[in-house]
Amino acid sequence: MTDIIWGNGSEVLSNDSFVLNVTHRKSGNKNDYSDSEKIKLISADLPGFPADKNDWNSEKLTDCVIDAFLKCEVDLRDDRGMLLAKVSHSGVGGY
Amino acid sequence: MWKPLEINTSSINKESIELLFSDETPAVIIRNFYGKKYCKTVVNRIKEQKFENFQNQKLNHIGPFLMSFITKKNQYFDEAKLADKTFNRIFYELPLPSERLYKTMSKVYPQNSISVASESQNRFSPFVIRIHDKGKLIPIHRDNVGYEGKEYGISNIDKQLSCVLHLQESELGGNLIIYRRQWTKKDEKFRKIDFGYSSDLISSSEFYKISNLESGDLVLINPNYYHEVTTIEGETPRVTLGMFLGFYEIENKIVAWV
């Protein structure tokens, strides 16, 4: 089973990476996660953010992840400690 | 005191709607907007027309709502087309509450056009019917197409109004509570994983609980204020028909969707 963490985007680092302030962790995760994790996107399902990696840029990423509540399905942690993850919106705040 | 404005269809005017956008009232309640007999017929048709899941408590809504499809636009429009057929059966030879609302709003805003929203020749779903059985509730949330509906053209509206027609009330519970706090993006740190927000967000906010609604009453709110529906405690399900109106101020245009 994939590890999942949730939280709010706080700082964009590049066209495809940002800092997540972790607020929730899936019960049963295999690994531990700190309250702040660097995330590198392997895919994205975010309103207003392109699905095609060639169209990703830091401006669009900033618009879509800063303060947003996100779900990160973790693929692996790389040598630099960054989490490679599938990032999506997590539910909705209303109808 | 921050309390709802109760009016009837003939006395609604622009000033009463604007109170919702100037923090002066939590809700505008239009009593007897849709006839009680019509409401009863609609609820009976929902039960009878082979919506089998309605009776075994699985189905909780009829028709799609955009927020379930925030990154699946094509699927939303496909579902909207399918829902039209179901709505035609439910409202066969009955006045459509949505049309009645458009007519009312046309009188309130005579300079504005009003229609169901559309995009690239696709029509949005005009309303959703929600069925809440005993034990169900709607957690604290706000509705804001400008934030999570970015993939859709209507996300650039200037103002959003929520319109909920009560078709059937439960004997107990199912009350609407509106908190005197509006959503800002910073509040996203209070989000719950699937839907809505933690109650910590509104723990010190003024609120108003509306507990005297009857079938046929229409409730208008500014949905950027946090709101919730308390647990349905009676045996009779709470059934509502909900839709949003979006205002384009410069274009003098009002669009409807759900």
PDB file of N, CA, C and O in Angstrom, chain A residues 31-92:
ATOM      1  N   ASN A  31       6.376   4.439   6.402  1.00  0.00           N
ATOM      2  CA  ASN A  31       7.477   5.319   6.797  1.00  0.00           C
ATOM      3  C   ASN A  31       6.980   6.510   7.608  1.00  0.00           C
ATOM      4  O   ASN A  31       5.780   6.808   7.621  1.00  0.00           O
ATOM      5  N   ASP A  32       7.931   7.170   8.264  1.00  0.00           N
ATOM      6  CA  ASP A  32       7.598   8.354   9.051  1.00  0.00           C
ATOM      7  C   ASP A  32       7.809   9.617   8.215  1.00  0.00           C
ATOM      8  O   ASP A  32       8.678   9.647   7.340  1.00  0.00           O
ATOM      9  N   TYR A  33       7.025  10.632   8.508  1.00  0.00           N
ATOM     10  CA  TYR A  33       7.126  11.886   7.763  1.00  0.00           C
ATOM     11  C   TYR A  33       7.148  13.046   8.751  1.00  0.00           C
ATOM     12  O   TYR A  33       6.378  13.044   9.728  1.00  0.00           O
ATOM     13  N   SER A  34       8.008  14.011   8.478  1.00  0.00           N
ATOM     14  CA  SER A  34       8.123  15.154   9.389  1.00  0.00           C
ATOM     15  C   SER A  34       6.979  16.145   9.122  1.00  0.00           C
ATOM     16  O   SER A  34       6.189  15.966   8.188  1.00  0.00           O
ATOM     17  N   ASP A  35       6.932  17.207   9.927  1.00  0.00           N
ATOM     18  CA  ASP A  35       5.857  18.197   9.760  1.00  0.00           C
ATOM     19  C   ASP A  35       6.064  19.069   8.526  1.00  0.00           C
ATOM     20  O   ASP A  35       5.159  19.796   8.115  1.00  0.00           O
ATOM     21  N   SER A  36       7.245  19.017   7.939  1.00  0.00           N
ATOM     22  CA  SER A  36       7.523  19.771   6.715  1.00  0.00           C
ATOM     23  C   SER A  36       8.324  18.864   5.780  1.00  0.00           C
ATOM     24  O   SER A  36       9.387  18.381   6.157  1.00  0.00           O
ATOM     25  N   GLU A  37       7.796  18.632   4.597  1.00  0.00           N
ATOM     26  CA  GLU A  37       8.462  17.724   3.648  1.00  0.00           C
ATOM     27  C   GLU A  37       8.593  18.408   2.287  1.00  0.00           C
ATOM     28  O   GLU A  37       7.693  19.141   1.852  1.00  0.00           O
ATOM     29  N   LYS A  38       9.736  18.154   1.636  1.00  0.00           N
ATOM     30  CA  LYS A  38       9.906  18.639   0.264  1.00  0.00           C
ATOM     31  C   LYS A  38       9.322  17.594  -0.680  1.00  0.00           C
ATOM     32  O   LYS A  38       9.633  16.398  -0.572  1.00  0.00           O
ATOM     33  N   ILE A  39       8.471  18.057  -1.584  1.00  0.00           N
ATOM     34  CA  ILE A  39       7.757  17.150  -2.491  1.00  0.00           C
ATOM     35  C   ILE A  39       8.178  17.426  -3.935  1.00  0.00           C
ATOM     36  O   ILE A  39       8.192  18.592  -4.367  1.00  0.00           O
ATOM     37  N   LYS A  40       8.492  16.373  -4.678  1.00  0.00           N
ATOM     38  CA  LYS A  40       8.731  16.507  -6.119  1.00  0.00           C
ATOM     39  C   LYS A  40       7.587  15.776  -6.828  1.00  0.00           C
ATOM     40  O   LYS A  40       7.331  14.595  -6.555  1.00  0.00           O
ATOM     41  N   LEU A  41       6.912  16.482  -7.719  1.00  0.00           N
ATOM     42  CA  LEU A  41       5.738  15.897  -8.382  1.00  0.00           C
ATOM     43  C   LEU A  41       6.154  14.845  -9.416  1.00  0.00           C
ATOM     44  O   LEU A  41       7.020  15.106 -10.248  1.00  0.00           O
ATOM     45  N   ILE A  42       5.517  13.685  -9.349  1.00  0.00           N
ATOM     46  CA  ILE A  42       5.670  12.740 -10.463  1.00  0.00           C
ATOM     47  C   ILE A  42       4.412  12.784 -11.347  1.00  0.00           C
ATOM     48  O   ILE A  42       4.458  12.456 -12.519  1.00  0.00           O
ATOM     49  N   SER A  43       3.309  13.204 -10.770  1.00  0.00           N
ATOM     50  CA  SER A  43       2.102  13.505 -11.560  1.00  0.00           C
ATOM     51  C   SER A  43       1.243  14.444 -10.737  1.00  0.00           C
ATOM     52  O   SER A  43       1.423  14.561  -9.515  1.00  0.00           O
ATOM     53  N   ALA A  44       0.322  15.130 -11.420  1.00  0.00           N
ATOM     54  CA  ALA A  44      -0.499  16.105 -10.703  1.00  0.00           C
ATOM     55  C   ALA A  44      -1.949  16.045 -11.170  1.00  0.00           C
ATOM     56  O   ALA A  44      -2.217  15.886 -12.365  1.00  0.00           O
ATOM     57  N   ASP A  45      -2.844  16.142 -10.229  1.00  0.00           N
ATOM     58  CA  ASP A  45      -4.284  16.239 -10.526  1.00  0.00           C
ATOM     59  C   ASP A  45      -4.817  17.397  -9.684  1.00  0.00           C
ATOM     60  O   ASP A  45      -5.417  17.198  -8.635  1.00  0.00           O
ATOM     61  N   LEU A  46      -4.539  18.596 -10.148  1.00  0.00           N
ATOM     62  CA  LEU A  46      -4.862  19.807  -9.392  1.00  0.00           C
ATOM     63  C   LEU A  46      -5.663  20.765 -10.273  1.00  0.00           C
ATOM     64  O   LEU A  46      -5.268  21.000 -11.417  1.00  0.00           O
ATOM     65  N   PRO A  47      -6.754  21.332  -9.774  1.00  0.00           N
ATOM     66  CA  PRO A  47      -7.512  22.282 -10.596  1.00  0.00           C
ATOM     67  C   PRO A  47      -6.626  23.434 -11.060  1.00  0.00           C
ATOM     68  O   PRO A  47      -5.941  24.061 -10.252  1.00  0.00           O
ATOM     69  N   GLY A  48      -6.630  23.677 -12.361  1.00  0.00           N
ATOM     70  CA  GLY A  48      -5.870  24.793 -12.919  1.00  0.00           C
ATOM     71  C   GLY A  48      -4.423  24.477 -13.231  1.00  0.00           C
ATOM     72  O   GLY A  48      -3.709  25.324 -13.777  1.00  0.00           O
ATOM     73  N   PHE A  49      -3.962  23.274 -12.902  1.00  0.00           N
ATOM     74  CA  PHE A  49      -2.562  22.910 -13.155  1.00  0.00           C
ATOM     75  C   PHE A  49      -2.513  21.876 -14.284  1.00  0.00           C
ATOM     76  O   PHE A  49      -3.257  20.889 -14.258  1.00  0.00           O
ATOM     77  N   PRO A  50      -1.637  22.090 -15.292  1.00  0.00           N
ATOM     78  CA  PRO A  50      -1.642  21.175 -16.444  1.00  0.00           C
ATOM     79  C   PRO A  50      -1.251  19.750 -16.068  1.00  0.00           C
ATOM     80  O   PRO A  50      -0.389  19.548 -15.215  1.00  0.00           O
ATOM     81  N   ALA A  51      -1.873  18.800 -16.732  1.00  0.00           N
ATOM     82  CA  ALA A  51      -1.504  17.396 -16.508  1.00  0.00           C
ATOM     83  C   ALA A  51      -0.173  17.093 -17.199  1.00  0.00           C
ATOM     84  O   ALA A  51       0.601  16.252 -16.737  1.00  0.00           O
ATOM     85  N   ASP A  52       0.092  17.800 -18.319  1.00  0.00           N
ATOM     86  CA  ASP A  52       1.307  17.556 -19.104  1.00  0.00           C
ATOM     87  C   ASP A  52       2.519  18.227 -18.442  1.00  0.00           C
ATOM     88  O   ASP A  52       2.547  19.447 -18.249  1.00  0.00           O
ATOM     89  N   LYS A  53       3.532  17.421 -18.115  1.00  0.00           N
ATOM     90  CA  LYS A  53       4.721  17.923 -17.421  1.00  0.00           C
ATOM     91  C   LYS A  53       5.433  19.038 -18.191  1.00  0.00           C
ATOM     92  O   LYS A  53       6.065  19.908 -17.591  1.00  0.00           O
ATOM     93  N   ASN A  54       5.333  18.995 -19.516  1.00  0.00           N
ATOM     94  CA  ASN A  54       6.006  20.013 -20.327  1.00  0.00           C
ATOM     95  C   ASN A  54       5.442  21.415 -20.091  1.00  0.00           C
ATOM     96  O   ASN A  54       6.091  22.411 -20.411  1.00  0.00           O
ATOM     97  N   ASP A  55       4.235  21.461 -19.577  1.00  0.00           N
ATOM     98  CA  ASP A  55       3.594  22.761 -19.339  1.00  0.00           C
ATOM     99  C   ASP A  55       3.744  23.241 -17.891  1.00  0.00           C
ATOM    100  O   ASP A  55       3.213  24.276 -17.525  1.00  0.00           O
ATOM    101  N   TRP A  56       4.445  22.475 -17.074  1.00  0.00           N
ATOM    102  CA  TRP A  56       4.602  22.882 -15.673  1.00  0.00           C
ATOM    103  C   TRP A  56       5.580  24.037 -15.562  1.00  0.00           C
ATOM    104  O   TRP A  56       6.611  24.064 -16.240  1.00  0.00           O
ATOM    105  N   ASN A  57       5.273  24.997 -14.700  1.00  0.00           N
ATOM    106  CA  ASN A  57       6.239  26.043 -14.365  1.00  0.00           C
ATOM    107  C   ASN A  57       5.951  26.518 -12.942  1.00  0.00           C
ATOM    108  O   ASN A  57       4.903  26.215 -12.360  1.00  0.00           O
ATOM    109  N   SER A  58       6.911  27.237 -12.387  1.00  0.00           N
ATOM    110  CA  SER A  58       6.806  27.595 -10.965  1.00  0.00           C
ATOM    111  C   SER A  58       5.652  28.562 -10.704  1.00  0.00           C
ATOM    112  O   SER A  58       5.055  28.537  -9.624  1.00  0.00           O
ATOM    113  N   GLU A  59       5.303  29.403 -11.689  1.00  0.00           N
ATOM    114  CA  GLU A  59       4.190  30.340 -11.482  1.00  0.00           C
ATOM    115  C   GLU A  59       2.874  29.576 -11.321  1.00  0.00           C
ATOM    116  O   GLU A  59       2.085  29.833 -10.416  1.00  0.00           O
ATOM    117  N   LYS A  60       2.672  28.630 -12.249  1.00  0.00           N
ATOM    118  CA  LYS A  60       1.430  27.839 -12.170  1.00  0.00           C
ATOM    119  C   LYS A  60       1.414  26.987 -10.896  1.00  0.00           C
ATOM    120  O   LYS A  60       0.373  26.834 -10.252  1.00  0.00           O
ATOM    121  N   LEU A  61       2.566  26.459 -10.548  1.00  0.00           N
ATOM    122  CA  LEU A  61       2.632  25.627  -9.344  1.00  0.00           C
ATOM    123  C   LEU A  61       2.329  26.464  -8.100  1.00  0.00           C
ATOM    124  O   LEU A  61       1.578  26.035  -7.220  1.00  0.00           O
ATOM    125  N   THR A  62       2.881  27.665  -8.062  1.00  0.00           N
ATOM    126  CA  THR A  62       2.626  28.571  -6.933  1.00  0.00           C
ATOM    127  C   THR A  62       1.130  28.843  -6.804  1.00  0.00           C
ATOM    128  O   THR A  62       0.549  28.757  -5.711  1.00  0.00           O
ATOM    129  N   ASP A  63       0.504  29.137  -7.919  1.00  0.00           N
ATOM    130  CA  ASP A  63      -0.918  29.451  -7.922  1.00  0.00           C
ATOM    131  C   ASP A  63      -1.760  28.271  -7.411  1.00  0.00           C
ATOM    132  O   ASP A  63      -2.780  28.469  -6.761  1.00  0.00           O
ATOM    133  N   CYS A  64      -1.297  27.064  -7.700  1.00  0.00           N
ATOM    134  CA  CYS A  64      -2.123  25.887  -7.394  1.00  0.00           C
ATOM    135  C   CYS A  64      -1.791  25.209  -6.067  1.00  0.00           C
ATOM    136  O   CYS A  64      -2.642  24.480  -5.542  1.00  0.00           O
ATOM    137  N   VAL A  65      -0.603  25.407  -5.516  1.00  0.00           N
ATOM    138  CA  VAL A  65      -0.290  24.665  -4.281  1.00  0.00           C
ATOM    139  C   VAL A  65      -0.145  25.531  -3.024  1.00  0.00           C
ATOM    140  O   VAL A  65      -0.336  25.011  -1.923  1.00  0.00           O
ATOM    141  N   ILE A  66       0.185  26.811  -3.173  1.00  0.00           N
ATOM    142  CA  ILE A  66       0.395  27.610  -1.959  1.00  0.00           C
ATOM    143  C   ILE A  66      -0.913  27.715  -1.176  1.00  0.00           C
ATOM    144  O   ILE A  66      -1.945  28.131  -1.712  1.00  0.00           O
ATOM    145  N   ASP A  67      -0.863  27.291   0.061  1.00  0.00           N
ATOM    146  CA  ASP A  67      -1.999  27.244   1.005  1.00  0.00           C
ATOM    147  C   ASP A  67      -3.022  26.156   0.665  1.00  0.00           C
ATOM    148  O   ASP A  67      -3.889  25.833   1.480  1.00  0.00           O
ATOM    149  N   ALA A  68      -2.958  25.602  -0.544  1.00  0.00           N
ATOM    150  CA  ALA A  68      -3.957  24.595  -0.928  1.00  0.00           C
ATOM    151  C   ALA A  68      -3.791  23.318  -0.105  1.00  0.00           C
ATOM    152  O   ALA A  68      -2.673  22.973   0.300  1.00  0.00           O
ATOM    153  N   PHE A  69      -4.898  22.642   0.121  1.00  0.00           N
ATOM    154  CA  PHE A  69      -4.878  21.381   0.875  1.00  0.00           C
ATOM    155  C   PHE A  69      -4.674  20.242  -0.124  1.00  0.00           C
ATOM    156  O   PHE A  69      -5.479  20.048  -1.029  1.00  0.00           O
ATOM    157  N   LEU A  70      -3.592  19.505   0.053  1.00  0.00           N
ATOM    158  CA  LEU A  70      -3.150  18.558  -0.972  1.00  0.00           C
ATOM    159  C   LEU A  70      -2.991  17.152  -0.409  1.00  0.00           C
ATOM    160  O   LEU A  70      -2.666  16.966   0.767  1.00  0.00           O
ATOM    161  N   LYS A  71      -3.162  16.207  -1.303  1.00  0.00           N
ATOM    162  CA  LYS A  71      -2.937  14.798  -0.972  1.00  0.00           C
ATOM    163  C   LYS A  71      -1.683  14.350  -1.733  1.00  0.00           C
ATOM    164  O   LYS A  71      -1.577  14.566  -2.945  1.00  0.00           O
ATOM    165  N   CYS A  72      -0.744  13.743  -1.039  1.00  0.00           N
ATOM    166  CA  CYS A  72       0.493  13.278  -1.691  1.00  0.00           C
ATOM    167  C   CYS A  72       0.636  11.775  -1.494  1.00  0.00           C
ATOM    168  O   CYS A  72       0.766  11.301  -0.362  1.00  0.00           O
ATOM    169  N   GLU A  73       0.585  11.049  -2.605  1.00  0.00           N
ATOM    170  CA  GLU A  73       0.789   9.596  -2.571  1.00  0.00           C
ATOM    171  C   GLU A  73       2.269   9.357  -2.862  1.00  0.00           C
ATOM    172  O   GLU A  73       2.731   9.588  -3.981  1.00  0.00           O
ATOM    173  N   VAL A  74       2.963   8.910  -1.860  1.00  0.00           N
ATOM    174  CA  VAL A  74       4.428   8.874  -1.915  1.00  0.00           C
ATOM    175  C   VAL A  74       4.927   7.639  -2.651  1.00  0.00           C
ATOM    176  O   VAL A  74       4.558   6.500  -2.319  1.00  0.00           O
ATOM    177  N   ASP A  75       5.763   7.911  -3.653  1.00  0.00           N
ATOM    178  CA  ASP A  75       6.380   6.817  -4.404  1.00  0.00           C
ATOM    179  C   ASP A  75       7.678   6.385  -3.708  1.00  0.00           C
ATOM    180  O   ASP A  75       7.875   5.215  -3.395  1.00  0.00           O
ATOM    181  N   LEU A  76       8.564   7.355  -3.456  1.00  0.00           N
ATOM    182  CA  LEU A  76       9.810   7.046  -2.739  1.00  0.00           C
ATOM    183  C   LEU A  76      10.455   8.332  -2.239  1.00  0.00           C
ATOM    184  O   LEU A  76      10.070   9.433  -2.647  1.00  0.00           O
ATOM    185  N   ARG A  77      11.434   8.176  -1.348  1.00  0.00           N
ATOM    186  CA  ARG A  77      12.226   9.320  -0.892  1.00  0.00           C
ATOM    187  C   ARG A  77      13.586   9.225  -1.581  1.00  0.00           C
ATOM    188  O   ARG A  77      14.239   8.172  -1.517  1.00  0.00           O
ATOM    189  N   ASP A  78      14.002  10.300  -2.252  1.00  0.00           N
ATOM    190  CA  ASP A  78      15.260  10.222  -2.999  1.00  0.00           C
ATOM    191  C   ASP A  78      16.461  10.477  -2.086  1.00  0.00           C
ATOM    192  O   ASP A  78      16.304  10.724  -0.874  1.00  0.00           O
ATOM    193  N   ASP A  79      17.658  10.434  -2.661  1.00  0.00           N
ATOM    194  CA  ASP A  79      18.890  10.559  -1.879  1.00  0.00           C
ATOM    195  C   ASP A  79      18.989  11.889  -1.141  1.00  0.00           C
ATOM    196  O   ASP A  79      19.667  12.000  -0.128  1.00  0.00           O
ATOM    197  N   ARG A  80      18.315  12.917  -1.686  1.00  0.00           N
ATOM    198  CA  ARG A  80      18.365  14.243  -1.049  1.00  0.00           C
ATOM    199  C   ARG A  80      17.273  14.424   0.001  1.00  0.00           C
ATOM    200  O   ARG A  80      17.113  15.494   0.567  1.00  0.00           O
ATOM    201  N   GLY A  81      16.483  13.378   0.201  1.00  0.00           N
ATOM    202  CA  GLY A  81      15.425  13.442   1.207  1.00  0.00           C
ATOM    203  C   GLY A  81      14.114  13.969   0.666  1.00  0.00           C
ATOM    204  O   GLY A  81      13.148  14.183   1.407  1.00  0.00           O
ATOM    205  N   MET A  82      14.056  14.212  -0.639  1.00  0.00           N
ATOM    206  CA  MET A  82      12.831  14.735  -1.240  1.00  0.00           C
ATOM    207  C   MET A  82      11.859  13.590  -1.539  1.00  0.00           C
ATOM    208  O   MET A  82      12.297  12.514  -1.967  1.00  0.00           O
ATOM    209  N   LEU A  83      10.573  13.845  -1.315  1.00  0.00           N
ATOM    210  CA  LEU A  83       9.576  12.794  -1.586  1.00  0.00           C
ATOM    211  C   LEU A  83       9.073  12.918  -3.018  1.00  0.00           C
ATOM    212  O   LEU A  83       8.601  13.983  -3.421  1.00  0.00           O
ATOM    213  N   LEU A  84       9.156  11.846  -3.763  1.00  0.00           N
ATOM    214  CA  LEU A  84       8.580  11.812  -5.105  1.00  0.00           C
ATOM    215  C   LEU A  84       7.132  11.344  -4.940  1.00  0.00           C
ATOM    216  O   LEU A  84       6.895  10.253  -4.392  1.00  0.00           O
ATOM    217  N   ALA A  85       6.190  12.146  -5.383  1.00  0.00           N
ATOM    218  CA  ALA A  85       4.796  11.842  -5.054  1.00  0.00           C
ATOM    219  C   ALA A  85       3.827  12.251  -6.158  1.00  0.00           C
ATOM    220  O   ALA A  85       4.079  13.189  -6.925  1.00  0.00           O
ATOM    221  N   LYS A  86       2.734  11.511  -6.192  1.00  0.00           N
ATOM    222  CA  LYS A  86       1.595  11.891  -7.029  1.00  0.00           C
ATOM    223  C   LYS A  86       0.781  12.878  -6.190  1.00  0.00           C
ATOM    224  O   LYS A  86       0.360  12.546  -5.076  1.00  0.00           O
ATOM    225  N   VAL A  87       0.593  14.077  -6.702  1.00  0.00           N
ATOM    226  CA  VAL A  87      -0.059  15.135  -5.915  1.00  0.00           C
ATOM    227  C   VAL A  87      -1.435  15.460  -6.497  1.00  0.00           C
ATOM    228  O   VAL A  87      -1.576  15.657  -7.710  1.00  0.00           O
ATOM    229  N   SER A  88      -2.408  15.486  -5.618  1.00  0.00           N
ATOM    230  CA  SER A  88      -3.764  15.813  -6.084  1.00  0.00           C
ATOM    231  C   SER A  88      -4.469  16.670  -5.043  1.00  0.00           C
ATOM    232  O   SER A  88      -4.037  16.750  -3.890  1.00  0.00           O
ATOM    233  N   HIS A  89      -5.557  17.298  -5.497  1.00  0.00           N
ATOM    234  CA  HIS A  89      -6.408  17.997  -4.542  1.00  0.00           C
ATOM    235  C   HIS A  89      -7.013  16.944  -3.631  1.00  0.00           C
ATOM    236  O   HIS A  89      -7.239  15.803  -4.043  1.00  0.00           O
ATOM    237  N   SER A  90      -7.268  17.293  -2.385  1.00  0.00           N
ATOM    238  CA  SER A  90      -7.844  16.309  -1.474  1.00  0.00           C
ATOM    239  C   SER A  90      -9.278  16.683  -1.167  1.00  0.00           C
ATOM    240  O   SER A  90      -9.542  17.607  -0.394  1.00  0.00           O
ATOM    241  N   GLY A  91     -10.206  16.001  -1.778  1.00  0.00           N
ATOM    242  CA  GLY A  91     -11.614  16.326  -1.557  1.00  0.00           C
ATOM    243  C   GLY A  91     -11.895  17.771  -1.943  1.00  0.00           C
ATOM    244  O   GLY A  91     -11.193  18.356  -2.772  1.00  0.00           O
ATOM    245  N   VAL A  92     -12.912  18.343  -1.328  1.00  0.00           N
ATOM    246  CA  VAL A  92     -13.251  19.744  -1.587  1.00  0.00           C
ATOM    247  C   VAL A  92     -13.716  20.399  -0.293  1.00  0.00           C
ATOM    248  O   VAL A  92     -14.105  19.721   0.651  1.00  0.00           O
TER     249      VAL A  92
END
